XYZ file of C-alpha atoms in Angstrom:
405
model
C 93.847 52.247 194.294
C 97.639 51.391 195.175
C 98.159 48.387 192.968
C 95.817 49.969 190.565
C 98.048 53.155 190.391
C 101.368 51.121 189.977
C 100.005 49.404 186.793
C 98.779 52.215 185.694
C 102.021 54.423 186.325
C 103.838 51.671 184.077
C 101.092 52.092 181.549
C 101.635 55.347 181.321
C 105.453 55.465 181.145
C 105.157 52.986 177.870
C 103.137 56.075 176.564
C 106.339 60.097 177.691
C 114.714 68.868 185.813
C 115.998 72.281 185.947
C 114.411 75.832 185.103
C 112.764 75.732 181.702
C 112.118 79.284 179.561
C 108.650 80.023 179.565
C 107.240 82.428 176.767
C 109.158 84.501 174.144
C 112.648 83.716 172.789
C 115.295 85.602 174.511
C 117.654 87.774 172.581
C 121.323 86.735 172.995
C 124.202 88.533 173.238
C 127.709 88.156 172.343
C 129.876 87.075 174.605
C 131.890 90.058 176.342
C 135.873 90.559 175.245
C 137.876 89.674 178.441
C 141.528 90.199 178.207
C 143.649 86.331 178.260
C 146.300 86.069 180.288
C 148.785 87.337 177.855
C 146.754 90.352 178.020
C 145.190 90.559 174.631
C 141.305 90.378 173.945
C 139.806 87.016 173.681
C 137.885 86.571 170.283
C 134.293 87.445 171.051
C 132.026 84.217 170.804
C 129.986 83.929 167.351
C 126.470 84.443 167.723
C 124.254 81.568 167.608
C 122.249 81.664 164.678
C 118.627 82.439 164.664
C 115.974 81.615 162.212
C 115.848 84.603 160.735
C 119.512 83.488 159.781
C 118.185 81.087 157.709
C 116.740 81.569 153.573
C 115.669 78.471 153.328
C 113.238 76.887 155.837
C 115.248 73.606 155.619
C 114.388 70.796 158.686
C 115.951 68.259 160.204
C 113.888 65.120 161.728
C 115.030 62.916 164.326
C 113.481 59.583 163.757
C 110.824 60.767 161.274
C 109.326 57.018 160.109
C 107.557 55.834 163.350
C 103.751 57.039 164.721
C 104.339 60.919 165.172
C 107.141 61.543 162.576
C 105.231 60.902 159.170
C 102.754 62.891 160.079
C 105.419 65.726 160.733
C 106.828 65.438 157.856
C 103.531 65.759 155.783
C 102.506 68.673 157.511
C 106.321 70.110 156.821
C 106.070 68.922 153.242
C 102.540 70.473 153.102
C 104.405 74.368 153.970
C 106.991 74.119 151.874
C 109.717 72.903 153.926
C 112.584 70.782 152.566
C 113.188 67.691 155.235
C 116.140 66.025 156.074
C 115.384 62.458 157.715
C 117.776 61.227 160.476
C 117.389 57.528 162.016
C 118.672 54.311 161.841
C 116.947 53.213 158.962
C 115.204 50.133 160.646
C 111.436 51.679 161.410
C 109.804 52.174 157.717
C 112.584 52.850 155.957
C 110.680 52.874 152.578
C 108.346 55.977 153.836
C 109.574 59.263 151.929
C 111.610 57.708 149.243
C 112.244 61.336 147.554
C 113.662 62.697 150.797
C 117.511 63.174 151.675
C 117.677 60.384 154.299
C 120.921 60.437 156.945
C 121.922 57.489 158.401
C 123.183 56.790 161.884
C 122.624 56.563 165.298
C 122.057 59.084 168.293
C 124.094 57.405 170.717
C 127.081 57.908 169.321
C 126.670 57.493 165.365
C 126.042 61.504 164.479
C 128.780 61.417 161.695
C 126.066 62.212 159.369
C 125.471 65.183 160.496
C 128.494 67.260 161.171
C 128.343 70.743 159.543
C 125.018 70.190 158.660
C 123.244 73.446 158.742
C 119.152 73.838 159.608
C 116.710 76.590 160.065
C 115.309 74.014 162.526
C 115.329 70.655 163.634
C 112.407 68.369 165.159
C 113.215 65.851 167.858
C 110.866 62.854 168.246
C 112.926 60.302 169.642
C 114.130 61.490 172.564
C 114.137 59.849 175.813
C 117.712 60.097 177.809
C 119.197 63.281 178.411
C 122.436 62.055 177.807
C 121.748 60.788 174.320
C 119.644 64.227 173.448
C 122.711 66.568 175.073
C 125.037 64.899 172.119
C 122.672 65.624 169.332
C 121.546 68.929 170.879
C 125.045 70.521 171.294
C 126.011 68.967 167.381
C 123.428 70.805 166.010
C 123.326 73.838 168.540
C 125.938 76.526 166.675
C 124.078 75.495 162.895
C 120.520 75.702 163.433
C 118.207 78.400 164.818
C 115.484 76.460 166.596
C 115.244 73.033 168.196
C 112.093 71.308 168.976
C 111.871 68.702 171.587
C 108.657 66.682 171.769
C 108.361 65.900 175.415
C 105.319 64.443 177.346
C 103.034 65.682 179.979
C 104.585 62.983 181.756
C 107.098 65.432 182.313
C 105.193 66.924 185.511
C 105.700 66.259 188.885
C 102.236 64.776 189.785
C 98.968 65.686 188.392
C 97.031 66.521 191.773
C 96.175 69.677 190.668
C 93.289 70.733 188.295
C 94.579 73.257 184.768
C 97.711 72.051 185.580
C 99.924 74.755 183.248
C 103.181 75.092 182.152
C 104.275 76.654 185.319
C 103.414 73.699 187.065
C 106.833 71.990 188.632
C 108.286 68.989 186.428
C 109.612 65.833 187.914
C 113.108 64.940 189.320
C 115.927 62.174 189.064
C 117.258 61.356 192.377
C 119.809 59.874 190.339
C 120.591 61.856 187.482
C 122.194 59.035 185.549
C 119.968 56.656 185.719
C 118.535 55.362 181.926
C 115.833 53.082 182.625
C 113.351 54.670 180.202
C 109.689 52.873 181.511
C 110.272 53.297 185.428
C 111.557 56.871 185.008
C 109.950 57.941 181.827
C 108.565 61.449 182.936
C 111.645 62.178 185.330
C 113.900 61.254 181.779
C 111.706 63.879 179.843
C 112.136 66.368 181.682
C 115.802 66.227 181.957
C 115.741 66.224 178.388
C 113.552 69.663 178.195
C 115.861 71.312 180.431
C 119.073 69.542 178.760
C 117.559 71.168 175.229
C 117.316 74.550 177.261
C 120.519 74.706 178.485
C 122.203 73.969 175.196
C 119.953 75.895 173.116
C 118.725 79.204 175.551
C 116.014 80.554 174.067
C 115.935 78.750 170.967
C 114.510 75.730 172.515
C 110.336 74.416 172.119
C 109.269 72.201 174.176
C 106.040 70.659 173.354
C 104.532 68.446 175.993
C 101.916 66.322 174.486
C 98.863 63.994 176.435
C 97.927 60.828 174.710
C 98.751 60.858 170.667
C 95.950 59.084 168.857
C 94.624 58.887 165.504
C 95.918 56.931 162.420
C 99.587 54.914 162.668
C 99.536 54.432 166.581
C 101.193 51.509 167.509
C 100.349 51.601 171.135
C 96.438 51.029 170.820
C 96.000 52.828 173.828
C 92.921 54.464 171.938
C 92.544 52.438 168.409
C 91.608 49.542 171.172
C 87.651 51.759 171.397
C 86.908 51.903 167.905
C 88.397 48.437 166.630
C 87.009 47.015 169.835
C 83.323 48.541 169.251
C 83.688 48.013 165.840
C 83.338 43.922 166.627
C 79.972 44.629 167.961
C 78.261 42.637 171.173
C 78.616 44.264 174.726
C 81.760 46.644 175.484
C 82.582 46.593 179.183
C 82.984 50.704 179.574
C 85.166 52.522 182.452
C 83.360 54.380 185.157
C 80.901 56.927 184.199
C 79.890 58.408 180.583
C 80.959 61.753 182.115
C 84.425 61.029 183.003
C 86.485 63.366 181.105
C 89.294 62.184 178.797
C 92.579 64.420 176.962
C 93.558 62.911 174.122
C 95.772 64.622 170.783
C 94.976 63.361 167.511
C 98.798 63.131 165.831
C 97.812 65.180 162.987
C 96.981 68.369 164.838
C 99.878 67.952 167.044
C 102.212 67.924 163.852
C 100.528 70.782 162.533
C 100.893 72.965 166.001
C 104.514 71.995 165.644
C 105.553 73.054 161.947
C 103.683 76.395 163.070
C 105.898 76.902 165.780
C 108.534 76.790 163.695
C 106.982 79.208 160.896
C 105.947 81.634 163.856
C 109.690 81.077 166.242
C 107.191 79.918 169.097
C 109.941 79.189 171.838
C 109.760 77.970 175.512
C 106.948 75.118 176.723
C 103.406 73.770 175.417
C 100.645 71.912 176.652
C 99.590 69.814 173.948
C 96.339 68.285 174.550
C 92.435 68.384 173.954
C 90.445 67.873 172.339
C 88.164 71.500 172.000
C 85.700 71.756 173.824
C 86.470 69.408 176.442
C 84.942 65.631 175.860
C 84.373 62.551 178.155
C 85.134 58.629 177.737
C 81.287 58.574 176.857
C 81.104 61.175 173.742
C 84.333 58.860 172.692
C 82.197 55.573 173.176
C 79.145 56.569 171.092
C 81.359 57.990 168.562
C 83.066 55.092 168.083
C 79.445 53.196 167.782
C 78.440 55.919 165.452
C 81.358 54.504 163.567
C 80.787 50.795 163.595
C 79.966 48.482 161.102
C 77.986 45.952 163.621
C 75.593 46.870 166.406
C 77.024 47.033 170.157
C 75.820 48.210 173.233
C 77.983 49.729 176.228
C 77.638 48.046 179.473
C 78.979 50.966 182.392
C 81.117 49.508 184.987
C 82.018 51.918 188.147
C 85.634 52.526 189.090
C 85.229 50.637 192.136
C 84.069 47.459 190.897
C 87.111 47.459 188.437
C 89.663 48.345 190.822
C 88.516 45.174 193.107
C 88.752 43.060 189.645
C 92.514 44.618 189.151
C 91.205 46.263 185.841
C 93.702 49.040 185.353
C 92.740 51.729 184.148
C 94.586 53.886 181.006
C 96.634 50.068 179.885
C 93.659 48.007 180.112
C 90.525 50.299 180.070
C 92.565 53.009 177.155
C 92.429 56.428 177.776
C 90.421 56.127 180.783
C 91.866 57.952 184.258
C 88.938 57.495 187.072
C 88.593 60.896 188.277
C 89.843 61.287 191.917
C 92.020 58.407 191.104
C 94.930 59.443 193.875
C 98.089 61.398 192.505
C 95.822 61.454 189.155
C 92.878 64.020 190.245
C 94.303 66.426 187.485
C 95.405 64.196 184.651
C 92.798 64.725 182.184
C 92.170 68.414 182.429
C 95.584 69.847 181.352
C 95.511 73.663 180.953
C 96.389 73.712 177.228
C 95.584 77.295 176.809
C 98.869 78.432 175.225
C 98.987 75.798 172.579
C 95.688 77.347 171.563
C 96.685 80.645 171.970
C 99.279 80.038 169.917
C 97.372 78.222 166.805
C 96.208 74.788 168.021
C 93.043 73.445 166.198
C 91.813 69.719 167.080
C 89.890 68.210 163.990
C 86.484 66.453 165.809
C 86.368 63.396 167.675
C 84.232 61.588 165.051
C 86.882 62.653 162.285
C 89.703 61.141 164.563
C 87.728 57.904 165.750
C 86.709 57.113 161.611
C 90.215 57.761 160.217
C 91.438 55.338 163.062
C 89.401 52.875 162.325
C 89.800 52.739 158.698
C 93.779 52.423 159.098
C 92.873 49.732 161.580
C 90.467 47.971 158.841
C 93.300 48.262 156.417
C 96.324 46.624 158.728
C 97.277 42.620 158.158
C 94.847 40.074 159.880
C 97.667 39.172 162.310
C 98.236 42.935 163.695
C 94.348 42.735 164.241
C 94.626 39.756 165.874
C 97.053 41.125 168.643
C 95.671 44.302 170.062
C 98.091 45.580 172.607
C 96.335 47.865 174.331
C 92.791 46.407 176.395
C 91.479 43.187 177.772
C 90.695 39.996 175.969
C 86.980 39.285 174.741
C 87.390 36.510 176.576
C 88.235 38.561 180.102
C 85.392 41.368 178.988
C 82.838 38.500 178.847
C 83.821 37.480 182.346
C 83.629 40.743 183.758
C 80.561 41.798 182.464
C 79.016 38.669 183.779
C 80.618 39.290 187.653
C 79.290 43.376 187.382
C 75.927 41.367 186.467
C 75.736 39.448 189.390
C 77.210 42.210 192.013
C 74.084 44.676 190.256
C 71.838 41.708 191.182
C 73.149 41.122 194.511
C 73.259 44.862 195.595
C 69.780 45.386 194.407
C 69.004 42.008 196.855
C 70.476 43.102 199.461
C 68.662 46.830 199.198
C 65.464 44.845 199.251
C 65.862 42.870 201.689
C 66.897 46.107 203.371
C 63.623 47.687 202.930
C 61.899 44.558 204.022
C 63.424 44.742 207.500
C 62.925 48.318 207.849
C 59.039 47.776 207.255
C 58.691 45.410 209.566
């Protein structure tokens, strides 16, 4: 699947290096009083502040207005925390008119929030080390937790099954490099461990799979239900059993705003749904869900690979299982999320809220799904899977006819 796997690797970089801190917060120390060289004690170092420090459970947003960030906010809003909004202003600006909104830029433009004081801040937006380092080490001696919303992109290859936390994360061979959709999971991880090492033991990062649900403006999954929603016959990746990860944005936000009211520090699968579903359970949901009949027409991996049908860009969601460097990718190990107090609403409840945002969006965001093949490609393929069906099923009987005689 080599040109398959490149197309999918860039699909998947349009999507999310050094020792991270795995489990509870560490305590910290101050710093030890060595004598200067005029031979009087250096001031100890002030403590860093925890969030226990902190009355107020006041928090601080990075980006905030995009896909993931409202529905942070809403689940911050919804436990009594008082937000502070940092962006640029260009990406919804008129969401959350009521909130204090800071204006700037994080390469470079973080006037806005010098001697600004948080229990805890949320990053969304971060995708180059360098540009997180200068917000992270800002913030680092006023705040008492910061966390980083990575991906599980962030891992070195997924040719394990339960791939866990522990599992190693992937390396820059050139540490400077900034090109965010060739080197997207390399650039994530740097930023985990760039968190880490500003922030020891104050630091959460939360390693999500694919973020669905209502908002997304990939269509990496709203493709399925507005797609089945138009009726006729879906082409359909692989087998109904194939199994699928996905996080619906909602739960994710609402594992995140509990690690905060709980201090859960270190790294965190973030992926599921519970119990464990398949691309077909998400197909006859989405039918479930339809407003006009459709049936599912099943085309193996191999037939789409020879067609250059990628999967996870053009197929959404979808990973063929044993796909090479891939055999792992969607059964992440997501146990200490859940441990930790990660519920996932139901498929149905994700696929139905989806596709009543979708039903709700302007004729001409409809009209140019982003995510998926044409109708006008799907037609064709279904036809050629047609006549390769009919000519394998020729070709076995013509088989048997030889053999009997």
């Amino acid at each position: 699947m080599r040109s398959t796997r490149r197309r999918f690797l860039g699909g998947l970089a349009c999507s999310t290096t050094g020792l991270l801190t795995l489990g509870c917060r560490r305590d910290q120390s101050p710093a030890s009083q060595t004598p200067d060289a005029g031979g009087t004690a250096a001031a100890p170092a002030p403590a860093a502040p925890r969030p226990e420090d902190f009355a107020e459970k006041s928090l601080l947003v990075l980006g905030g207005t995009g896909f993931l960030g409202p529905h942070v906010v809403e689940a911050a809003l919804a436990q009594g925390w008082t937000v502070t909004l940092f962006n640029r202003g260009k990406t919804n600006p008129g969401l959350f008119p009521d909130l204090e909104k800071l204006k700037g830029d994080r390469d470079g433009k973080l006037d806005a929030l010098k001697g600004r004081r948080f229990r805890a801040v949320i990053d969304t937006s971060g995708y180059v080390p360098r540009v997180v380092r200068q917000s992270a080490e800002l913030l680092a001696p006023n705040v008492g937790q910061y966390l980083f919303v990575s991906s599980v992109s962030a891992y070195a290859d997924f040719t394990k099954l339960g791939i866990d936390e522990t599992y190693p994360t992937a390396t820059l061979a050139d540490p400077t490099v900034e090109d965010v959709p060739q080197f997207y999971g390399g650039l994530k991880a740097a930023c985990e461990a760039t968190v880490e090492e500003v922030l020891p033991g104050r630091a959460t990062n939360v390693r999500p799979g694919l973020i669905v649900g209502p908002g997304d403006p990939t269509d990496r999954f709203t493709y399925w239900p507005a797609r089945i929603d138009q009726g006729g016959e879906i082409l359909s990746p692989g087998t109904p059993d194939d199994p699928i990860q996905v996080i619906d944005a909602r739960d994710l936000a609402a594992w995140m705003i509990g690690a905060l009211e709980q201090v859960h520090t270190g790294v965190y699968n973030l992926v599921g749904p519970f119990p464990p579903t398949t691309i077909g359970a998400l197909l006859e949901t989405c039918l479930a869900q339809a407003q006009t009949k459709g049936s599912l027409v099943w085309a193996d991996k191999e037939f789409l690979e020879a067609n250059e049908v990628a999967p996870w860009m053009q197929m959404p969601v979808w990973v063929p299982p044993g796909a090479e460097g891939y055999e792992g990718f969607a059964q992440i190990d997501a146990t200490r999320a859940k441990d930790t107090g990660l519920t996932t609403r139901s498929l149905e409840e994700t696929v139905r809220d989806t596709l009543a945002w979708w039903r709700e969006q302007p004729e001409e965001r409809r009209g140019t799904m982003r995510a998926g093949i044409s109708r006008e490609r799907e037609t064709e393929l279904i036809e050629a899977w047609r006549n390769a069906q009919a000519e394998a099923k020729a070709q076995a009987r013509a088989a048997v006819r030889v053999h009997a005689a």
